[in-house]
PDB file of C-alpha atoms in Angstrom:
ATOM      1  CA  UNK P   5     -10.679  -0.840  15.220  1.00 88.00           C
ATOM      2  CA  UNK P   6     -12.864   1.301  13.008  1.00 93.00           C
ATOM      3  CA  UNK P   7     -11.488   2.968   9.857  1.00 95.00           C
ATOM      4  CA  UNK P   8     -12.513   6.639   9.965  1.00 95.00           C
ATOM      5  CA  UNK P   9     -10.628   8.122   7.014  1.00 94.00           C
ATOM      6  CA  UNK P  10      -8.024   7.407   4.338  1.00 93.00           C
ATOM      7  CA  UNK P  11      -5.752  10.038   2.762  1.00 92.00           C
ATOM      8  CA  UNK P  12      -3.182   9.928  -0.075  1.00 88.00           C
ATOM      9  CA  UNK P  13      -0.301  12.017  -1.334  1.00 87.00           C
ATOM     10  CA  UNK P  14       1.657  10.495  -4.216  1.00 80.00           C
ATOM     11  CA  UNK P  15       3.215   7.191  -3.158  1.00 79.00           C
ATOM     12  CA  UNK P  16       2.275   7.681   0.484  1.00 83.00           C
ATOM     13  CA  UNK P  17      -1.073   7.088   2.094  1.00 88.00           C
ATOM     14  CA  UNK P  18      -2.503   7.187   5.568  1.00 91.00           C
ATOM     15  CA  UNK P  19      -5.392   5.666   7.441  1.00 93.00           C
ATOM     16  CA  UNK P  20      -7.027   7.060  10.565  1.00 95.00           C
ATOM     17  CA  UNK P  21      -8.661   4.608  12.947  1.00 96.00           C
ATOM     18  CA  UNK P  22     -10.788   4.921  16.055  1.00 95.00           C
ATOM     19  CA  UNK P  23      -9.484   2.383  18.539  1.00 94.00           C
ATOM     20  CA  UNK P  24     -11.664   0.369  20.959  1.00 94.00           C
ATOM     21  CA  UNK P  25     -10.390   2.555  23.820  1.00 94.00           C
ATOM     22  CA  UNK P  26     -11.796   5.678  22.094  1.00 93.00           C
ATOM     23  CA  UNK P  27      -8.442   7.100  20.972  1.00 94.00           C
ATOM     24  CA  UNK P  28      -7.621   7.921  17.359  1.00 96.00           C
ATOM     25  CA  UNK P  29      -4.616   6.372  15.622  1.00 93.00           C
ATOM     26  CA  UNK P  30      -2.943   7.577  12.429  1.00 93.00           C
ATOM     27  CA  UNK P  31      -1.016   5.047  10.327  1.00 91.00           C
ATOM     28  CA  UNK P  32       1.325   6.007   7.482  1.00 90.00           C
ATOM     29  CA  UNK P  33       1.966   3.549   4.639  1.00 86.00           C
ATOM     30  CA  UNK P  34       4.536   3.799   1.861  1.00 71.00           C
ATOM     31  CA  UNK P  35       3.535   2.208  -1.392  1.00 63.00           C
ATOM     32  CA  UNK P  36       6.500   0.773  -3.253  1.00 56.00           C
ATOM     33  CA  UNK P  37       4.732  -1.117  -6.018  1.00 53.00           C
ATOM     34  CA  UNK P  38       1.313  -1.661  -7.523  1.00 53.00           C
ATOM     35  CA  UNK P  39       1.384  -5.471  -7.285  1.00 51.00           C
ATOM     36  CA  UNK P  40      -1.104  -7.184  -4.992  1.00 50.00           C
ATOM     37  CA  UNK P  41       1.636  -8.953  -3.017  1.00 50.00           C
ATOM     38  CA  UNK P  42       3.474  -5.691  -2.340  1.00 50.00           C
ATOM     39  CA  UNK P  43       0.222  -3.975  -1.391  1.00 52.00           C
ATOM     40  CA  UNK P  44      -0.429  -6.669   1.237  1.00 50.00           C
ATOM     41  CA  UNK P  45       3.125  -6.321   2.596  1.00 47.00           C
ATOM     42  CA  UNK P  46       2.791  -2.527   2.702  1.00 48.00           C
ATOM     43  CA  UNK P  47      -0.476  -2.847   4.605  1.00 53.00           C
ATOM     44  CA  UNK P  48       1.263  -4.976   7.232  1.00 61.00           C
ATOM     45  CA  UNK P  49       4.292  -2.642   7.465  1.00 71.00           C
ATOM     46  CA  UNK P  50       2.832   0.655   8.597  1.00 79.00           C
ATOM     47  CA  UNK P  51       4.300   3.416  10.726  1.00 78.00           C
ATOM     48  CA  UNK P  52       2.169   4.881  13.487  1.00 80.00           C
ATOM     49  CA  UNK P  53       2.433   8.655  13.303  1.00 83.00           C
ATOM     50  CA  UNK P  54       0.316   9.386  16.338  1.00 86.00           C
ATOM     51  CA  UNK P  55      -2.298   8.335  18.844  1.00 91.00           C
ATOM     52  CA  UNK P  56      -4.471  11.162  20.138  1.00 92.00           C
ATOM     53  CA  UNK P  57      -7.690  11.768  22.026  1.00 92.00           C
ATOM     54  CA  UNK P  58      -9.270  13.862  19.253  1.00 93.00           C
ATOM     55  CA  UNK P  59      -9.836  13.317  15.546  1.00 93.00           C
ATOM     56  CA  UNK P  60      -8.725  16.841  14.451  1.00 94.00           C
ATOM     57  CA  UNK P  61      -5.336  16.400  16.144  1.00 94.00           C
ATOM     58  CA  UNK P  62      -4.576  13.081  14.437  1.00 93.00           C
ATOM     59  CA  UNK P  63      -5.751  14.551  11.105  1.00 93.00           C
ATOM     60  CA  UNK P  64      -3.194  17.345  11.555  1.00 93.00           C
ATOM     61  CA  UNK P  65      -0.435  14.846  12.324  1.00 90.00           C
ATOM     62  CA  UNK P  66      -1.313  12.744   9.262  1.00 91.00           C
ATOM     63  CA  UNK P  67      -1.414  15.818   7.018  1.00 91.00           C
ATOM     64  CA  UNK P  68       2.019  16.906   8.252  1.00 89.00           C
ATOM     65  CA  UNK P  69       3.499  13.450   7.604  1.00 88.00           C
ATOM     66  CA  UNK P  70       1.982  13.320   4.102  1.00 87.00           C
ATOM     67  CA  UNK P  71       3.026  16.888   3.303  1.00 86.00           C
ATOM     68  CA  UNK P  72      -0.541  18.089   2.715  1.00 85.00           C
TER      69      UNK P  72
END
């Protein structure tokens, strides 16, 4: 997968990926602590907010989830 974009809003962040099948996937992460161990755990424990065919649509979904 290819990281296209990363967005933040307070303690929440999101990453948008282009998948090998050409679809775009938005992942929402919740940051609970600044420690390296917690950051690794948070990276593993993401929520998928959407998989779409177009980048603008997944950007809209990510923005809505982050409250932007």
